[in-house]
Every structure is written in C-alpha cells, then in structure tokens.
mmCIF file of C-alpha atoms in Angstrom:
data_model
loop_
_atom_site.group_PDB
_atom_site.id
_atom_site.type_symbol
_atom_site.label_atom_id
_atom_site.label_comp_id
_atom_site.label_asym_id
_atom_site.label_seq_id
_atom_site.Cartn_x
_atom_site.Cartn_y
_atom_site.Cartn_z
ATOM 1 C CA MET D 130 37.143 34.776 11.484
ATOM 2 C CA THR D 131 39.047 37.559 9.756
ATOM 3 C CA SER D 132 37.143 39.606 7.206
ATOM 4 C CA THR D 133 38.773 39.929 3.790
ATOM 5 C CA THR D 134 36.735 43.027 2.901
ATOM 6 C CA PRO D 135 38.827 46.225 3.146
ATOM 7 C CA PRO D 136 37.354 48.762 5.614
ATOM 8 C CA LYS D 137 37.015 51.466 2.948
ATOM 9 C CA ALA D 138 35.256 49.071 0.591
ATOM 10 C CA GLY D 139 32.888 48.082 3.391
ATOM 11 C CA ARG D 140 32.095 51.723 4.144
ATOM 12 C CA ARG D 141 31.516 52.470 0.464
ATOM 13 C CA ALA D 142 29.182 49.495 0.183
ATOM 14 C CA ARG D 143 27.238 50.592 3.254
ATOM 15 C CA LEU D 144 26.946 54.187 1.989
ATOM 16 C CA SER D 145 25.785 52.883 -1.375
ATOM 17 C CA GLN D 146 23.151 50.748 0.362
ATOM 18 C CA ILE D 147 21.972 53.733 2.419
ATOM 19 C CA ARG D 148 21.674 55.933 -0.689
ATOM 20 C CA ALA D 149 19.738 53.214 -2.493
ATOM 21 C CA THR D 150 17.386 52.766 0.472
ATOM 22 C CA LEU D 151 16.740 56.495 0.821
ATOM 23 C CA GLY D 152 16.234 56.848 -2.936
ATOM 24 C CA ALA D 153 13.714 54.012 -3.001
ATOM 25 C CA THR D 154 11.915 55.470 0.006
ATOM 26 C CA ALA D 155 11.699 58.904 -1.617
ATOM 27 C CA LYS D 156 10.147 57.379 -4.751
ATOM 28 C CA ALA D 157 7.627 55.331 -2.790
ATOM 29 C CA ASP D 158 6.788 58.049 -0.244
ATOM 30 C CA PRO D 159 6.037 61.501 -1.744
ATOM 31 C CA LYS D 160 6.097 63.064 1.744
ATOM 32 C CA PHE D 161 9.554 61.732 2.555
ATOM 33 C CA LEU D 162 11.711 64.647 1.359
ATOM 34 C CA PRO D 163 9.313 67.454 2.440
ATOM 35 C CA ILE D 164 9.048 66.037 5.963
ATOM 36 C CA VAL D 165 12.753 65.297 6.377
ATOM 37 C CA VAL D 166 14.060 68.541 4.859
ATOM 38 C CA GLY D 167 11.273 70.646 6.379
ATOM 39 C CA SER D 168 11.914 69.306 9.881
ATOM 40 C CA GLY D 169 15.635 70.003 9.634
ATOM 41 C CA LEU D 170 15.036 73.552 8.375
ATOM 42 C CA ALA D 171 12.434 74.194 11.087
ATOM 43 C CA VAL D 172 14.897 73.222 13.816
ATOM 44 C CA PHE D 173 17.600 75.380 12.227
ATOM 45 C CA ALA D 174 15.225 78.356 11.991
ATOM 46 C CA LEU D 175 14.210 77.969 15.633
ATOM 47 C CA PHE D 176 17.824 78.076 16.784
ATOM 48 C CA ILE D 177 18.481 81.131 14.619
ATOM 49 C CA LEU D 178 15.486 82.897 16.156
ATOM 50 C CA VAL D 179 16.650 82.137 19.674
ATOM 51 C CA GLY D 180 20.167 83.291 18.781
ATOM 52 C CA VAL D 181 18.879 86.599 17.461
ATOM 53 C CA LEU D 182 16.766 87.178 20.566
ATOM 54 C CA ILE D 183 19.668 86.622 22.951
ATOM 55 C CA GLU D 184 22.282 88.156 20.586
ATOM 56 C CA GLN D 185 24.167 84.881 20.071
ATOM 57 C CA SER D 186 23.382 84.361 16.394
ATOM 58 C CA LEU D 187 26.672 82.715 15.381
ATOM 59 C CA ILE D 188 26.803 80.143 18.165
ATOM 60 C CA PHE D 189 23.116 79.276 17.889
ATOM 61 C CA GLY D 190 23.377 79.213 14.113
ATOM 62 C CA ILE D 191 26.078 76.527 14.308
ATOM 63 C CA LEU D 192 24.142 74.592 16.963
ATOM 64 C CA GLY D 193 20.992 74.882 14.876
ATOM 65 C CA LEU D 194 22.722 73.584 11.765
ATOM 66 C CA VAL D 195 24.141 70.554 13.565
ATOM 67 C CA THR D 196 20.881 69.813 15.377
ATOM 68 C CA GLY D 197 18.826 70.284 12.218
ATOM 69 C CA VAL D 198 21.001 67.802 10.314
ATOM 70 C CA MET D 199 20.750 65.292 13.164
ATOM 71 C CA VAL D 200 16.950 65.605 13.268
ATOM 72 C CA ALA D 201 16.719 65.209 9.481
ATOM 73 C CA VAL D 202 18.954 62.126 9.505
ATOM 74 C CA ALA D 203 16.997 60.534 12.362
ATOM 75 C CA LEU D 204 13.677 61.146 10.620
ATOM 76 C CA ALA D 205 15.038 59.850 7.321
ATOM 77 C CA GLY D 206 16.222 56.639 8.957
ATOM 78 C CA ARG D 207 12.965 56.064 10.790
ATOM 79 C CA ARG D 208 10.798 56.787 7.762
ATOM 80 C CA ALA D 209 12.985 54.605 5.541
ATOM 81 C CA THR D 210 12.722 51.760 8.056
ATOM 82 C CA ASN D 211 8.948 52.111 8.253
ATOM 83 C CA GLY D 212 8.779 52.165 4.463
ATOM 84 C CA MET D 213 10.871 49.000 4.245
ATOM 85 C CA PHE D 214 8.589 47.180 6.691
ATOM 86 C CA ALA D 215 5.487 48.335 4.795
ATOM 87 C CA GLN D 216 6.891 46.922 1.544
ATOM 88 C CA ILE D 217 8.004 43.520 2.838
ATOM 89 C CA GLU D 218 5.591 42.772 5.690
ATOM 90 C CA GLY D 219 3.570 39.652 4.985
ATOM 91 C CA GLN D 220 5.926 38.382 2.268
ATOM 92 C CA PRO D 221 7.738 35.052 2.734
ATOM 93 C CA GLY D 222 11.387 35.781 3.477
ATOM 94 C CA ALA D 223 10.724 39.158 5.113
ATOM 95 C CA ALA D 224 12.255 37.998 8.404
ATOM 96 C CA PHE D 225 15.449 36.992 6.617
ATOM 97 C CA ALA D 226 15.639 40.443 5.014
ATOM 98 C CA VAL D 227 15.316 42.075 8.443
ATOM 99 C CA VAL D 228 17.985 39.902 10.083
ATOM 100 C CA SER D 229 20.363 40.352 7.136
ATOM 101 C CA SER D 230 20.245 44.124 7.619
ATOM 102 C CA MET D 231 21.012 43.986 11.346
ATOM 103 C CA ARG D 232 24.211 45.232 12.877
ATOM 104 C CA GLY D 233 26.193 42.861 15.024
ATOM 105 C CA ASP D 234 27.342 39.294 14.545
ATOM 106 C CA PHE D 235 24.174 37.628 13.272
ATOM 107 C CA ARG D 236 24.834 35.146 10.455
ATOM 108 C CA ALA D 237 21.623 34.146 8.740
ATOM 109 C CA THR D 238 20.946 31.228 6.399
ATOM 110 C CA GLN D 239 17.708 31.543 4.470
ATOM 111 C CA ALA D 240 14.974 28.903 4.290
ATOM 112 C CA VAL D 241 16.729 25.933 5.874
ATOM 113 C CA GLU D 242 13.258 24.385 6.090
ATOM 114 C CA LEU D 243 10.194 25.191 3.956
ATOM 115 C CA THR D 244 6.885 23.848 2.723
ATOM 116 C CA ARG D 245 5.108 24.146 -0.614
ATOM 117 C CA ASN D 246 2.942 26.866 0.976
ATOM 118 C CA MET D 247 6.080 28.949 1.635
ATOM 119 C CA ASP D 248 6.234 28.406 5.382
ATOM 120 C CA LEU D 249 9.904 29.037 6.124
ATOM 121 C CA VAL D 250 12.510 28.592 8.823
ATOM 122 C CA HIS D 251 15.676 30.699 8.708
ATOM 123 C CA ARG D 252 18.692 29.735 10.797
ATOM 124 C CA VAL D 253 20.727 32.453 12.526
ATOM 125 C CA VAL D 254 24.048 31.881 14.276
ATOM 126 C CA GLY D 255 25.280 34.553 16.665
ATOM 127 C CA ARG D 256 26.462 35.323 20.164
ATOM 128 C CA PRO D 257 23.200 34.060 21.719
ATOM 129 C CA GLY D 258 23.643 30.669 20.006
ATOM 130 C CA VAL D 259 21.406 29.292 17.255
ATOM 131 C CA ILE D 260 18.163 31.162 16.539
ATOM 132 C CA LEU D 261 15.491 29.515 14.399
ATOM 133 C CA ILE D 262 13.081 32.080 12.917
ATOM 134 C CA ALA D 263 9.889 30.811 11.320
ATOM 135 C CA GLU D 264 7.359 32.489 9.026
ATOM 136 C CA GLY D 265 4.030 31.058 8.005
ATOM 137 C CA SER D 266 0.517 30.351 9.201
ATOM 138 C CA GLY D 267 -1.192 27.870 11.476
ATOM 139 C CA GLY D 268 0.900 25.288 13.292
ATOM 140 C CA ARG D 269 3.289 24.606 10.407
ATOM 141 C CA PRO D 270 5.994 27.111 11.517
ATOM 142 C CA ARG D 271 6.294 25.421 14.916
ATOM 143 C CA GLU D 272 6.486 22.005 13.280
ATOM 144 C CA LEU D 273 9.250 23.209 10.942
ATOM 145 C CA ILE D 274 11.185 24.691 13.857
ATOM 146 C CA ALA D 275 10.945 21.393 15.758
ATOM 147 C CA THR D 276 12.147 19.483 12.690
ATOM 148 C CA HIS D 277 15.193 21.673 12.165
ATOM 149 C CA ALA D 278 15.948 21.971 15.884
ATOM 150 C CA ARG D 279 16.414 18.183 16.022
ATOM 151 C CA LYS D 280 18.958 18.387 13.187
ATOM 152 C CA VAL D 281 20.759 21.300 14.836
ATOM 153 C CA ARG D 282 20.866 19.678 18.263
ATOM 154 C CA ARG D 283 22.702 16.644 16.874
ATOM 155 C CA VAL D 284 25.444 18.966 15.617
ATOM 156 C CA ILE D 285 25.813 21.624 18.343
ATOM 157 C CA GLY D 286 25.330 19.553 21.485
ATOM 158 C CA ASP D 287 24.177 21.600 24.471
ATOM 159 C CA ARG D 288 24.665 25.034 22.917
ATOM 160 C CA PRO D 289 21.583 27.297 23.253
ATOM 161 C CA ILE D 290 18.808 27.181 20.646
ATOM 162 C CA TYR D 291 16.158 29.905 20.512
ATOM 163 C CA ASP D 292 13.010 29.830 18.410
ATOM 164 C CA VAL D 293 10.956 32.745 17.090
ATOM 165 C CA VAL D 294 7.753 32.696 15.066
ATOM 166 C CA VAL D 295 7.180 35.965 13.235
ATOM 167 C CA GLY D 296 3.619 37.220 13.220
ATOM 168 C CA ASP D 297 0.987 39.223 15.069
ATOM 169 C CA GLU D 298 -0.703 36.416 16.984
ATOM 170 C CA GLU D 299 -0.210 35.607 20.645
ATOM 171 C CA GLY D 300 3.227 34.184 21.357
ATOM 172 C CA GLN D 301 4.641 35.506 18.088
ATOM 173 C CA VAL D 302 7.028 38.392 17.420
ATOM 174 C CA PRO D 303 5.858 41.136 15.004
ATOM 175 C CA LEU D 304 8.237 41.746 12.116
ATOM 176 C CA ARG D 305 8.817 45.343 13.227
ATOM 177 C CA LYS D 306 9.993 44.139 16.640
ATOM 178 C CA LEU D 307 12.172 41.278 15.406
ATOM 179 C CA GLN D 308 15.466 43.184 15.544
ATOM 180 C CA ALA D 309 14.819 44.433 19.077
ATOM 181 C CA HIS D 310 13.817 40.930 20.178
ATOM 182 C CA LEU D 311 17.030 39.386 18.855
ATOM 183 C CA MET D 312 19.213 42.126 20.345
ATOM 184 C CA LYS D 313 17.770 41.382 23.804
ATOM 185 C CA LEU D 314 18.854 37.739 23.726
ATOM 186 C CA PRO D 315 21.760 36.915 26.083
ATOM 187 C CA ARG D 316 25.284 36.724 24.693
ATOM 188 C CA ASN D 317 26.121 33.135 25.550
ATOM 189 C CA LEU D 318 29.010 32.508 23.136
ATOM 190 C CA LYS D 319 32.376 34.071 22.438
ATOM 191 C CA PRO D 320 33.177 35.137 18.842
ATOM 192 C CA VAL D 321 35.476 32.133 18.347
ATOM 193 C CA GLU D 322 32.650 29.822 19.455
ATOM 194 C CA VAL D 323 30.299 31.461 16.943
ATOM 195 C CA ASN D 324 32.801 30.706 14.167
ATOM 196 C CA GLU D 325 33.048 27.067 15.252
ATOM 197 C CA LEU D 326 29.266 26.739 15.464
ATOM 198 C CA GLU D 327 28.782 28.179 11.994
ATOM 199 C CA LYS D 328 31.256 25.691 10.511
ATOM 200 C CA ARG D 329 29.442 22.770 12.118
ATOM 201 C CA LEU D 330 26.041 23.914 10.897
ATOM 202 C CA LYS D 331 27.151 24.248 7.288
ATOM 203 C CA ALA D 332 27.018 20.457 7.111
ATOM 204 C CA ILE D 333 23.249 20.552 7.681
ATOM 205 C CA GLY D 334 22.574 22.892 4.765
ATOM 206 C CA GLY D 335 18.976 23.508 3.742
ATOM 207 C CA PRO D 336 16.457 22.765 0.986
ATOM 208 C CA ASN D 337 18.053 21.482 -2.194
ATOM 209 C CA MET D 338 16.692 24.261 -4.392
ATOM 210 C CA PRO D 339 17.705 27.794 -5.415
ATOM 211 C CA ILE D 340 15.981 30.522 -3.373
ATOM 212 C CA PRO D 341 16.426 34.241 -4.103
ATOM 213 C CA LYS D 342 17.668 36.337 -1.196
ATOM 214 C CA GLY D 343 15.140 38.449 0.681
ATOM 215 C CA PRO D 344 11.333 38.597 0.468
ATOM 216 C CA LEU D 345 9.625 36.307 -2.043
ATOM 217 C CA PRO D 346 6.406 37.008 -3.964
ATOM 218 C CA LYS D 347 3.280 36.382 -1.899
ATOM 219 C CA SER D 348 1.939 34.113 -4.621
ATOM 220 C CA GLY D 349 5.090 32.007 -4.728
ATOM 221 C CA ARG D 350 4.656 28.263 -4.125
ATOM 222 C CA VAL D 351 7.251 25.541 -4.219
ATOM 223 C CA GLN D 352 6.502 22.772 -6.655
ATOM 224 C CA ARG D 353 6.248 19.208 -5.404
ATOM 225 C CA GLY D 354 9.505 17.306 -5.675
ATOM 226 C CA LYS D 355 11.744 20.353 -5.278
ATOM 227 C CA ILE D 356 12.059 20.140 -1.510
ATOM 228 C CA ARG D 357 14.787 17.972 -0.123
#
C-alpha cells in the first residue's frame, strides 16, 4: 500500500505531535523542565570540567554539548512516556492509544467488540498477523476475544491470531509493557500480505456506534441497544 502523505508533511505532523506531547507533559509535571534541562546542563558542565583539566576544552566542550542534548532528549522522552501512561492507565481505550502511537506497521481498529461495561477488544493487523487486544475486568475480555476470533478466523483462514489481555493480573500484559510485548511477536507476514489481510478484515467491521479515538472516560457506559 502506497502512502499518499508527503514525507515532509508526515515529518511536520510528527514534530507537531512531539511538541504537543512535551508541552502537555510540562504542564502536568512541574519537575519536567528542571529535570530535563538540569540534567543536560550537568552533563555539559562535567565535560567542560574534564576538558579544562586535560587542556582539551574545545573538543570536550563540543562533546559535552552533544552528549548533554542527547541526555536531555532521552529523559524528556522517557518522562513524557511515563506521564502519558499515568494519565491514561485504567481508562477504557488506553491500549488502543498505546498501539496507535507505535512505530512500525501496526494497523489498529478500535473497539471491534465491547460491552455496556466498557470491556473492549481492539483488532490490530501487522506483520505478526492479527492481534486481538482486550481491556476490561473479570472473564469478559477473554469471552470478547473468543467471540471476535471466531469472526476473524472465518475471514483469514490459517493466518496467525494472537490475543492479549491488558492488565496487571497473572497472564495479562501491563499497559506499560504492551508495546514491547507486541514488538517481540514473530514477523509471520510480508507487507503485501498485511495489506490483503487488512482489506479482508474491513468486512467484519465493529460495533455499530460512534466511538471517540483514544482513552474514554472511566465512567463511560454504553447504553442498551447501541451495540450491534
């Protein structure tokens, strides 16, 4: 599948998303800027000190500047990620938000199955095959996965299907580890096969109701009669 988004437009959109994420993190976390900027300056100062002591100020000044920026960027990314998880953890739709932000060829469809109590199953198509990711409590997530897996199997034949229940109980995958878990799955399909699989699965669709993208309010419930 050929993307119609120009590369420059894609880069601008990604930079805009990064700025928005960092801005939101700075507002929510008062320690964000002091820690990030302070750490970068501390690394820079350390390199300058070493450079002065060994009479290589210019070289170590340049190395310190580059290293300090790298440390600041790494800390900013990690703290922003932790802040994102803290804001969305426990909310229905959080798993979809995490998968949607992943790099790589993971194509997520939100809430292909759900209950009135906001137990959800999201369908992901990628190189591993089809991944069904459930959120909820009790045994309902597993039941929803089984329901949708039967629909998927009729369409995709013997292609691989993986299931994940997000949570902190035994046998579940914590939200913070979801990306790493998905990245470890084997790459069973070629890109052209992923495209074909996605086209087939569009016929299944999902609940016949509008659902906002990303995490939903914890108090949200689906009214009776609005689930297909």
